[in-house]
Tab-separated table of C-alpha atoms in Angstrom:
chain	number	residue	atom	x	y	z
A	1	MET	CA	34.903	1.489	33.147
A	2	LYS	CA	31.631	1.953	34.989
A	3	THR	CA	30.544	4.551	32.549
A	4	LEU	CA	31.278	2.209	29.662
A	5	LYS	CA	29.326	-0.640	31.266
A	6	PHE	CA	26.404	1.607	31.998
A	7	THR	CA	26.445	2.824	28.424
A	8	LEU	CA	26.471	-0.685	27.044
A	9	LEU	CA	23.731	-1.706	29.418
A	10	TYR	CA	21.635	1.303	28.385
A	11	PHE	CA	21.949	0.608	24.655
A	12	GLY	CA	21.348	-3.115	25.215
A	13	LEU	CA	18.089	-2.421	27.051
A	14	LEU	CA	17.131	0.106	24.387
A	15	PHE	CA	17.830	-2.448	21.682
A	16	LEU	CA	15.657	-5.073	23.449
A	17	SER	CA	12.871	-2.521	23.882
A	18	ILE	CA	12.892	-1.604	20.192
A	19	SER	CA	13.129	-5.285	19.171
A	20	GLN	CA	10.117	-6.060	21.391
A	21	ALA	CA	8.148	-3.228	20.038
A	22	PHE	CA	8.860	-4.295	16.513
A	23	ALA	CA	7.930	-7.893	17.386
A	24	ASP	CA	4.632	-6.717	18.943
A	25	SER	CA	3.927	-4.633	15.911
A	26	SER	CA	4.785	-7.410	13.560
A	27	SER	CA	2.573	-9.792	15.569
A	28	SER	CA	-0.295	-7.312	15.548
A	29	SER	CA	0.187	-6.794	11.754
A	30	ASN	CA	0.211	-10.558	11.180
A	31	LYS	CA	-2.978	-11.001	13.262
A	32	GLY	CA	-4.706	-8.228	11.312
A	33	GLN	CA	-3.865	-9.824	7.976
A	34	VAL	CA	-4.974	-13.249	9.075
A	35	TYR	CA	-8.256	-11.859	10.408
A	36	TYR	CA	-8.771	-10.031	7.218
A	37	ASP	CA	-8.278	-13.183	5.081
A	38	LYS	CA	-10.126	-15.593	7.363
A	39	VAL	CA	-13.030	-13.584	8.717
A	40	MET	CA	-13.651	-10.246	6.916
A	41	GLY	CA	-13.161	-11.666	3.455
A	42	ALA	CA	-14.666	-15.131	4.116
A	43	GLU	CA	-17.662	-16.451	2.317
A	44	PRO	CA	-20.800	-16.010	4.576
A	45	TYR	CA	-22.714	-18.681	6.374
A	46	LEU	CA	-25.963	-19.482	4.617
A	47	PRO	CA	-29.214	-20.498	6.468
A	48	ALA	CA	-30.199	-24.105	6.271
A	49	ASN	CA	-33.492	-23.221	4.853
A	50	ILE	CA	-33.305	-20.767	1.917
A	51	SER	CA	-36.337	-22.112	-0.035
A	52	ASP	CA	-38.486	-19.090	0.791
A	53	SER	CA	-37.241	-15.844	-0.652
A	54	PHE	CA	-39.141	-13.683	1.885
A	55	ILE	CA	-38.480	-9.976	2.368
A	56	SER	CA	-40.749	-9.422	5.342
A	57	CYS	CA	-39.436	-11.009	8.499
A	58	PRO	CA	-42.182	-12.929	10.389
A	59	LEU	CA	-42.725	-11.064	13.681
A	60	SER	CA	-45.233	-11.901	16.400
A	61	THR	CA	-47.712	-9.220	17.578
A	62	SER	CA	-48.088	-10.933	20.919
A	63	SER	CA	-44.432	-10.839	22.036
A	64	SER	CA	-44.137	-9.986	25.722
A	65	ARG	CA	-40.601	-8.734	25.388
A	66	VAL	CA	-41.633	-5.121	24.470
A	67	ILE	CA	-44.416	-2.671	24.886
A	68	ASP	CA	-45.760	-0.679	21.984
A	69	LYS	CA	-44.941	2.780	23.424
A	70	ASP	CA	-41.274	2.108	23.153
A	71	TYR	CA	-41.546	2.071	19.365
A	72	ARG	CA	-43.131	4.398	16.807
A	73	THR	CA	-44.770	3.699	13.440
A	74	SER	CA	-44.262	5.706	10.334
A	75	GLN	CA	-47.656	7.352	10.792
A	76	GLN	CA	-46.575	8.493	14.239
A	77	VAL	CA	-43.190	9.750	13.010
A	78	ASN	CA	-44.189	11.216	9.588
A	79	TYR	CA	-40.970	10.615	7.808
A	80	GLN	CA	-42.102	12.702	4.872
A	81	ASP	CA	-41.542	15.924	6.789
A	82	ALA	CA	-38.102	17.324	7.741
A	83	ASN	CA	-36.487	16.696	11.148
A	84	TRP	CA	-38.154	13.307	11.631
A	85	GLU	CA	-34.965	12.346	13.563
A	86	GLN	CA	-36.482	14.350	16.406
A	87	ARG	CA	-39.825	12.452	16.343
A	88	ILE	CA	-38.586	8.860	16.279
A	89	ALA	CA	-38.206	6.587	19.379
A	90	SER	CA	-34.492	6.707	20.024
A	91	ASP	CA	-31.786	6.229	22.575
A	92	TRP	CA	-28.495	7.452	21.170
A	93	ASP	CA	-26.516	6.201	24.143
A	94	SER	CA	-28.108	2.747	24.278
A	95	PHE	CA	-24.972	0.661	23.721
A	96	ASP	CA	-22.228	0.645	26.296
A	97	VAL	CA	-19.481	1.395	23.731
A	98	ALA	CA	-17.267	4.405	23.899
A	99	ALA	CA	-17.006	6.540	20.758
A	100	ASP	CA	-13.289	5.677	20.256
A	101	GLN	CA	-14.252	1.992	20.006
A	102	GLY	CA	-16.444	2.675	16.923
A	103	ARG	CA	-19.864	3.660	15.790
A	104	VAL	CA	-22.849	1.383	15.744
A	105	LEU	CA	-26.600	2.076	15.190
A	106	VAL	CA	-29.460	-0.414	15.201
A	107	ILE	CA	-33.014	0.179	13.991
A	108	ASP	CA	-35.018	-2.397	15.912
A	109	PHE	CA	-38.345	-3.550	14.377
A	110	HIS	CA	-41.539	-4.391	16.324
A	111	GLN	CA	-44.930	-5.504	14.940
A	112	SER	CA	-47.162	-3.318	17.109
A	113	ARG	CA	-50.866	-3.255	17.194
A	114	GLN	CA	-50.805	-0.057	15.175
A	115	GLY	CA	-48.452	-1.569	12.543
A	116	LEU	CA	-44.770	-1.997	11.937
A	117	ALA	CA	-42.894	0.282	14.365
A	118	TYR	CA	-39.252	1.088	15.032
A	119	ARG	CA	-36.816	2.324	17.727
A	120	TYR	CA	-33.323	3.698	17.036
A	121	LEU	CA	-30.413	2.728	19.243
A	122	ALA	CA	-26.768	3.977	18.998
A	123	ASN	CA	-23.693	4.434	21.054
A	124	ALA	CA	-22.205	7.638	22.395
A	125	GLN	CA	-24.252	9.959	20.125
A	126	THR	CA	-22.332	8.729	17.020
A	127	GLN	CA	-25.418	8.307	14.774
A	128	ASP	CA	-24.811	11.536	12.812
A	129	GLN	CA	-20.976	11.429	12.535
A	130	LEU	CA	-19.575	11.376	8.978
A	131	TYR	CA	-17.239	8.621	7.799
A	132	GLU	CA	-16.108	6.880	4.578
A	133	PRO	CA	-18.599	3.993	3.876
A	134	TRP	CA	-16.399	2.250	1.430
A	135	SER	CA	-18.137	-0.542	-0.476
A	136	SER	CA	-20.986	-0.756	1.959
A	137	SER	CA	-22.633	2.097	-0.035
A	138	LYS	CA	-22.908	-0.032	-3.218
A	139	ILE	CA	-26.502	-1.054	-2.466
A	140	MET	CA	-27.429	2.558	-2.665
A	141	ALA	CA	-25.933	2.780	-6.196
A	142	PHE	CA	-27.843	-0.408	-7.284
A	143	THR	CA	-31.243	0.605	-6.009
A	144	ALA	CA	-30.892	4.171	-7.286
A	145	ALA	CA	-30.121	2.783	-10.719
A	146	VAL	CA	-33.031	0.315	-10.627
A	147	ALA	CA	-35.421	3.101	-9.492
A	148	LYS	CA	-34.438	5.125	-12.548
A	149	ALA	CA	-35.041	2.168	-14.924
A	150	ARG	CA	-38.450	1.469	-13.154
A	151	GLN	CA	-39.732	4.778	-14.453
A	152	LYS	CA	-39.599	3.164	-17.908
A	153	GLY	CA	-41.150	-0.027	-16.711
A	154	VAL	CA	-37.944	-2.100	-16.293
A	155	GLY	CA	-36.844	-3.321	-12.891
A	156	ALA	CA	-34.076	-5.503	-11.371
A	157	THR	CA	-35.400	-8.613	-13.061
A	158	SER	CA	-33.675	-7.690	-16.279
A	159	LEU	CA	-30.557	-7.925	-18.338
A	160	ALA	CA	-27.929	-5.148	-18.734
A	161	GLY	CA	-26.959	-6.001	-22.250
A	162	ASP	CA	-26.853	-9.791	-21.829
A	163	THR	CA	-25.888	-9.882	-18.119
A	164	PRO	CA	-28.538	-10.424	-15.456
A	165	LEU	CA	-28.688	-7.664	-12.897
A	166	ALA	CA	-28.950	-10.414	-10.337
A	167	ASP	CA	-25.472	-11.680	-11.318
A	168	LEU	CA	-24.072	-8.124	-11.178
A	169	ILE	CA	-25.453	-7.332	-7.720
A	170	THR	CA	-24.241	-10.743	-6.413
A	171	SER	CA	-20.805	-10.143	-7.752
A	172	ILE	CA	-20.787	-6.738	-6.039
A	173	HIS	CA	-21.366	-8.598	-2.750
A	174	SER	CA	-19.201	-11.632	-3.194
A	175	TYR	CA	-16.223	-10.040	-4.999
A	176	GLN	CA	-16.228	-13.190	-7.087
A	177	PRO	CA	-17.306	-14.085	-10.627
A	178	PHE	CA	-20.948	-15.064	-10.472
A	179	GLY	CA	-22.947	-16.219	-13.511
A	180	ALA	CA	-22.179	-13.813	-16.275
A	181	ALA	CA	-20.612	-11.251	-13.894
A	182	ASP	CA	-16.847	-11.059	-13.751
A	183	GLY	CA	-16.343	-10.288	-10.047
A	184	ASN	CA	-15.090	-6.746	-10.414
A	185	SER	CA	-17.284	-5.312	-7.703
A	186	ASN	CA	-15.876	-1.761	-7.978
A	187	ALA	CA	-16.263	-1.556	-11.761
A	188	ILE	CA	-19.857	-2.843	-11.523
A	189	ALA	CA	-20.881	-0.471	-8.761
A	190	THR	CA	-19.338	2.461	-10.559
A	191	TYR	CA	-21.390	1.533	-13.601
A	192	PHE	CA	-24.696	1.559	-11.566
A	193	LEU	CA	-23.859	4.874	-10.048
A	194	ASN	CA	-22.998	6.282	-13.424
A	195	THR	CA	-26.360	5.278	-14.884
A	196	VAL	CA	-28.392	7.135	-12.307
A	197	GLY	CA	-25.990	10.106	-11.810
A	198	ARG	CA	-24.561	11.469	-8.588
A	199	ASP	CA	-26.883	14.423	-8.288
A	200	LYS	CA	-29.929	12.066	-8.215
A	201	ALA	CA	-28.270	9.604	-6.056
A	202	THR	CA	-27.307	12.246	-3.468
A	203	ALA	CA	-30.815	13.750	-3.591
A	204	LEU	CA	-32.246	10.375	-2.485
A	205	PHE	CA	-30.599	11.051	0.899
A	206	HIS	CA	-32.423	14.405	1.094
A	207	ASN	CA	-35.587	15.774	-0.525
A	208	GLY	CA	-35.658	12.906	-3.025
A	209	TRP	CA	-36.542	10.358	-0.338
A	210	LEU	CA	-34.914	10.057	3.085
A	211	GLN	CA	-35.142	13.718	4.188
A	212	LEU	CA	-32.103	13.521	6.314
A	213	ALA	CA	-31.359	16.570	8.431
A	214	ASN	CA	-27.587	16.338	7.873
A	215	PRO	CA	-26.816	18.264	4.615
A	216	LEU	CA	-23.276	16.912	4.421
A	217	VAL	CA	-24.269	13.306	3.539
A	218	ARG	CA	-23.750	12.820	-0.163
A	219	PHE	CA	-22.865	10.354	-2.881
A	220	ARG	CA	-20.412	12.072	-5.225
A	221	GLY	CA	-17.507	9.721	-5.672
A	222	SER	CA	-16.681	6.559	-7.534
A	223	TYR	CA	-15.299	3.080	-6.818
A	224	ALA	CA	-12.959	2.617	-9.744
A	225	VAL	CA	-11.533	4.177	-12.868
A	226	LYS	CA	-12.497	1.069	-14.845
A	227	VAL	CA	-16.215	0.819	-15.464
A	228	PHE	CA	-18.224	-2.298	-16.240
A	229	LYS	CA	-19.465	-2.086	-19.805
A	230	PRO	CA	-22.406	-4.265	-20.891
A	231	ARG	CA	-22.691	-5.567	-24.432
A	232	SER	CA	-25.370	-2.868	-25.023
A	233	ALA	CA	-26.756	0.122	-23.140
A	234	ILE	CA	-30.264	-1.520	-23.049
A	235	TRP	CA	-31.762	-3.020	-20.014
A	236	GLN	CA	-34.232	-5.671	-21.166
A	237	SER	CA	-36.842	-7.017	-18.754
A	238	THR	CA	-36.869	-10.811	-18.529
A	239	ILE	CA	-40.606	-10.932	-17.598
A	240	SER	CA	-42.021	-8.437	-20.101
A	241	ALA	CA	-41.237	-6.816	-23.376
A	242	ASN	CA	-40.167	-3.561	-21.653
A	243	LYS	CA	-36.731	-2.136	-22.171
A	244	VAL	CA	-34.868	1.059	-21.520
A	245	THR	CA	-31.592	2.554	-22.635
A	246	MET	CA	-29.513	3.441	-19.667
A	247	PRO	CA	-26.788	6.190	-19.745
A	248	GLU	CA	-23.200	4.978	-19.984
A	249	LEU	CA	-20.051	6.891	-18.997
A	250	GLU	CA	-16.445	6.047	-19.718
A	251	LYS	CA	-15.459	7.019	-16.215
A	252	GLY	CA	-17.154	8.382	-13.122
A	253	SER	CA	-15.574	11.784	-13.381
A	254	ASP	CA	-17.564	12.373	-16.654
A	255	ASP	CA	-20.615	12.769	-14.420
A	256	PRO	CA	-21.356	16.486	-13.843
A	257	GLY	CA	-22.208	15.563	-10.295
A	258	TYR	CA	-18.890	13.893	-9.566
A	259	GLN	CA	-16.445	15.225	-6.979
A	260	SER	CA	-12.866	14.316	-6.474
A	261	TYR	CA	-11.966	12.629	-3.156
A	262	ARG	CA	-10.270	15.681	-1.723
A	263	CYS	CA	-12.577	18.218	-3.387
A	264	GLU	CA	-12.664	21.706	-1.779
A	265	ASP	CA	-15.778	20.912	0.229
A	266	CYS	CA	-15.041	17.153	0.936
A	267	GLY	CA	-12.701	17.195	4.011
A	268	LEU	CA	-11.077	14.036	5.334
A	269	THR	CA	-14.160	11.905	4.869
A	270	GLY	CA	-14.008	12.179	1.099
A	271	ASN	CA	-16.624	12.494	-1.619
A	272	LYS	CA	-19.274	10.061	-0.383
A	273	PRO	CA	-19.477	10.684	3.367
A	274	MET	CA	-22.291	8.892	5.154
A	275	THR	CA	-23.445	8.225	8.736
A	276	THR	CA	-24.734	5.152	10.482
A	277	LEU	CA	-28.165	6.711	10.532
A	278	ALA	CA	-28.089	7.463	6.808
A	279	GLN	CA	-26.949	4.004	5.769
A	280	ALA	CA	-29.201	2.111	8.136
A	281	GLU	CA	-32.276	4.190	7.265
A	282	TRP	CA	-31.855	3.464	3.544
A	283	LEU	CA	-31.656	-0.305	4.079
A	284	LYS	CA	-34.347	-0.386	6.692
A	285	ARG	CA	-36.845	1.218	4.238
A	286	LEU	CA	-35.974	-1.422	1.626
A	287	ALA	CA	-36.468	-4.275	4.166
A	288	SER	CA	-39.876	-2.779	5.270
A	289	HIS	CA	-41.083	-2.089	1.771
A	290	GLU	CA	-43.925	-4.635	1.720
A	291	ARG	CA	-45.132	-3.549	5.142
A	292	ASP	CA	-44.652	0.172	5.247
A	293	GLU	CA	-45.913	1.941	2.172
A	294	LEU	CA	-45.141	5.421	3.681
A	295	THR	CA	-41.445	5.083	3.447
A	296	ARG	CA	-40.898	3.143	0.208
A	297	GLN	CA	-38.102	4.157	-2.113
A	298	PRO	CA	-39.819	5.956	-5.025
A	299	HIS	CA	-40.470	3.633	-8.036
A	300	ILE	CA	-38.880	0.617	-6.400
A	301	GLN	CA	-40.982	-2.575	-6.316
A	302	ALA	CA	-40.799	-5.634	-3.993
A	303	SER	CA	-39.394	-7.759	-6.791
A	304	ASP	CA	-36.389	-5.376	-7.122
A	305	ILE	CA	-35.670	-5.808	-3.376
A	306	GLU	CA	-35.872	-9.607	-3.789
A	307	VAL	CA	-33.205	-9.380	-6.456
A	308	LEU	CA	-30.982	-7.392	-4.111
A	309	PHE	CA	-31.552	-9.607	-1.124
A	310	TYR	CA	-31.556	-13.028	-2.822
A	311	GLY	CA	-30.260	-12.568	-6.348
A	312	THR	CA	-33.467	-13.917	-7.687
A	313	GLY	CA	-33.153	-14.601	-11.439
A	314	HIS	CA	-29.374	-15.128	-11.396
A	315	SER	CA	-27.686	-17.456	-13.903
A	316	ASP	CA	-25.122	-19.189	-11.700
A	317	PRO	CA	-25.947	-22.960	-11.571
A	318	GLN	CA	-23.553	-23.525	-8.575
A	319	HIS	CA	-25.557	-21.316	-6.192
A	320	GLN	CA	-29.127	-21.429	-5.033
A	321	VAL	CA	-29.063	-17.817	-3.877
A	322	GLY	CA	-27.151	-14.672	-4.491
A	323	GLY	CA	-27.538	-10.969	-3.667
A	324	MET	CA	-26.850	-9.711	-0.116
A	325	LEU	CA	-26.983	-13.238	1.250
A	326	GLN	CA	-23.659	-13.698	-0.481
A	327	GLY	CA	-22.175	-10.662	1.217
A	328	ILE	CA	-18.743	-11.566	2.470
A	329	GLY	CA	-17.799	-11.597	6.145
A	330	LEU	CA	-18.507	-13.610	9.321
A	331	MET	CA	-18.278	-10.836	11.949
A	332	LEU	CA	-21.946	-10.124	12.383
A	333	SER	CA	-23.164	-13.643	12.128
A	334	ARG	CA	-20.656	-14.671	14.852
A	335	ALA	CA	-21.792	-11.780	17.099
A	336	VAL	CA	-25.508	-12.593	16.661
A	337	ALA	CA	-24.891	-16.369	17.341
A	338	LYS	CA	-22.903	-15.544	20.391
A	339	ALA	CA	-25.584	-13.240	21.734
A	340	ILE	CA	-28.468	-15.585	21.300
A	341	SER	CA	-26.669	-18.687	22.563
A	342	GLY	CA	-24.991	-16.979	25.476
A	343	LEU	CA	-22.029	-19.465	24.946
A	344	PRO	CA	-18.531	-19.027	23.683
A	345	MET	CA	-18.741	-19.189	19.989
A	346	ASN	CA	-17.608	-22.352	18.196
A	347	ALA	CA	-20.382	-23.099	15.689
A	348	PRO	CA	-22.280	-19.872	14.672
A	349	LYS	CA	-24.217	-21.381	11.804
A	350	ALA	CA	-25.393	-24.348	13.827
A	351	VAL	CA	-26.633	-21.955	16.485
A	352	LEU	CA	-28.440	-19.717	14.140
A	353	ASP	CA	-30.099	-22.684	12.310
A	354	LYS	CA	-31.212	-24.269	15.577
A	355	MET	CA	-32.710	-21.001	17.052
A	356	THR	CA	-34.626	-20.160	13.864
A	357	GLN	CA	-35.459	-23.568	12.300
A	358	GLY	CA	-32.845	-22.627	9.629
A	359	LYS	CA	-34.830	-19.571	8.414
A	360	TRP	CA	-32.513	-16.808	9.780
A	361	ARG	CA	-31.331	-14.099	7.320
A	362	ILE	CA	-28.403	-11.810	7.411
A	363	TRP	CA	-28.400	-9.632	4.305
A	364	GLN	CA	-25.174	-7.702	4.481
A	365	LYS	CA	-22.733	-5.546	2.634
A	366	SER	CA	-19.341	-4.938	4.181
A	367	GLY	CA	-16.820	-2.232	3.196
A	368	SER	CA	-13.259	-1.694	4.287
A	369	GLY	CA	-9.916	-0.190	3.229
A	370	PRO	CA	-6.793	1.583	4.191
A	371	SER	CA	-7.089	5.327	4.112
A	372	GLU	CA	-3.943	7.284	3.211
A	373	THR	CA	-5.882	10.501	3.858
A	374	ARG	CA	-6.712	9.604	7.396
A	375	GLY	CA	-3.813	7.242	8.099
A	376	THR	CA	-6.154	4.487	9.282
A	377	GLY	CA	-7.474	1.083	8.425
A	378	GLU	CA	-11.318	1.019	8.423
A	379	SER	CA	-14.194	-1.428	8.455
A	380	VAL	CA	-17.935	-0.786	7.842
A	381	VAL	CA	-20.769	-3.274	8.206
A	382	LEU	CA	-24.261	-2.633	6.881
A	383	ALA	CA	-26.880	-5.351	7.327
A	384	HIS	CA	-30.469	-6.391	7.814
A	385	VAL	CA	-31.064	-9.258	10.187
A	386	CYS	CA	-34.124	-11.563	10.590
A	387	LEU	CA	-34.320	-14.115	13.386
A	388	PRO	CA	-37.726	-15.898	13.045
A	389	ASP	CA	-39.069	-17.589	16.216
A	390	TYR	CA	-36.339	-16.231	18.450
A	391	GLN	CA	-38.034	-14.013	21.159
A	392	GLY	CA	-41.144	-14.034	19.070
A	393	GLY	CA	-39.099	-12.997	16.036
A	394	ARG	CA	-36.356	-10.403	16.058
A	395	GLU	CA	-35.606	-8.051	13.132
A	396	PHE	CA	-33.256	-5.058	12.903
A	397	THR	CA	-31.077	-3.021	10.504
A	398	LEU	CA	-27.562	-2.257	11.595
A	399	ALA	CA	-24.714	0.039	10.466
A	400	ALA	CA	-21.364	0.048	12.202
A	401	GLN	CA	-17.886	1.525	11.528
A	402	THR	CA	-14.492	1.182	13.124
A	403	SER	CA	-10.987	2.481	12.459
A	404	VAL	CA	-7.447	1.991	13.761
A	405	VAL	CA	-4.353	4.015	13.147
A	406	GLY	CA	-2.066	2.309	10.683
A	407	GLU	CA	-1.299	1.554	7.105
A	408	GLY	CA	-1.948	-1.268	4.686
A	409	GLU	CA	-4.259	-4.238	4.729
A	410	SER	CA	-3.104	-5.422	8.072
A	411	SER	CA	-4.511	-2.259	9.667
A	412	VAL	CA	-7.866	-3.054	7.949
A	413	GLY	CA	-7.795	-6.442	9.541
A	414	GLN	CA	-7.185	-4.837	12.928
A	415	ALA	CA	-10.114	-2.574	12.266
A	416	GLY	CA	-12.112	-5.759	11.636
A	417	MET	CA	-11.010	-7.237	14.954
A	418	LYS	CA	-12.257	-3.986	16.608
A	419	MET	CA	-15.491	-4.352	14.649
A	420	GLN	CA	-15.980	-7.852	15.973
A	421	ALA	CA	-15.667	-6.584	19.601
A	422	LEU	CA	-18.052	-3.738	18.779
A	423	LEU	CA	-20.651	-6.107	17.325
A	424	ASN	CA	-20.280	-8.574	20.142
A	425	GLN	CA	-21.090	-5.952	22.685
A	426	ALA	CA	-24.001	-4.433	20.735
A	427	MET	CA	-25.600	-7.766	19.873
A	428	GLY	CA	-25.199	-9.001	23.424
A	429	GLN	CA	-27.153	-5.933	24.632
A	430	LEU	CA	-29.700	-5.843	21.884
A	431	LEU	CA	-30.775	-9.463	22.000
A	432	SER	CA	-31.018	-9.765	25.761
A	433	GLN	CA	-31.872	-6.415	27.203
A	434	ASN	CA	-35.619	-6.404	26.270
A	435	ASN	CA	-36.321	-9.436	28.501
A	436	GLN	CA	-34.555	-7.723	31.291
A	437	GLN	CA	-36.437	-4.419	30.918
A	438	HIS	CA	-39.957	-5.810	30.395
């Protein structure tokens, strides 16, 4: 009888343990799904003052928070030569975040007496680790395609067939119909990558522009089988008579430079592996275009970047701005607002508006997804931030990536929750540590 009672007690406790574990798992899954819907996929906060479509963030040269020697200019680094990563001002262990909590890299801007200067900050030496960038890489497809068209005198202020490129790039960021664009972000981004070709897009990371030391960074994949198809293959400038016929492919795999996701040389990171350094460096050079001629993307002009950042020239009457300002997600804006207010976060937009006279900017492109290959849910944030007036003006480019073990959209939401913690920690350190050090 005692044996029977013991057996029943054992299985009862086992059942309760399994039930609790299932309940905890279900609760975590529900939280992840809610976070994905309410935060990661949410429309972004917009600044109170968006009347000025500036690219160059106003920075003071008299800020007492830093000293010039902590940053280096492009002249001092010489980005045109290989191994520039060894010549930059950097601290690859700056953020107190363990590697298993994610990867984050910040390129901090400073207007020094010698010109615009930078310092590179990361956590746990993660700056050169490969990962799947998901949709955060779509800005690379866009600017690579525009650079190709620029060689024929046509920039981003143009129509692809009868669709403004400004509508297309905004739809890429918002995942919603915008003006004449239908909201199919993956199809549109695949179209842009097809027009430039994956060989040339990949070369921009290497000897075509960025001169990265890591040879494994590449851009060989696709975002969708379906490809956006404009009414014609012609890009027609809206400010001149210039036009150019851009290549069209039925699908990404028709490109000779295409690789399948699990190609022989691809590994678990797939066919477009990037790093926080690679992604941040690309966006940082776009943001500094007007001020740093030594690192400009070949053929790109300031008006092209304005289309990317603001969607200038778009056709949507319901929105004042488009482009990267319409990039979905609230994680980074919440983290920045929390860091600069020093208070528990309950009104991020109000904090940002108050601290910057409504002129703050967060140009961002998020990326996320569940990976069957890696058995994880993943989140990526790529952004450029401008905070006029705060600490004499703060400006930085950020790339961050997190992952959690799990399947489905709920695991992606959990990766987003992990991203929020990562960004909170990094922004807290970044936006307060300078005053403590100097």
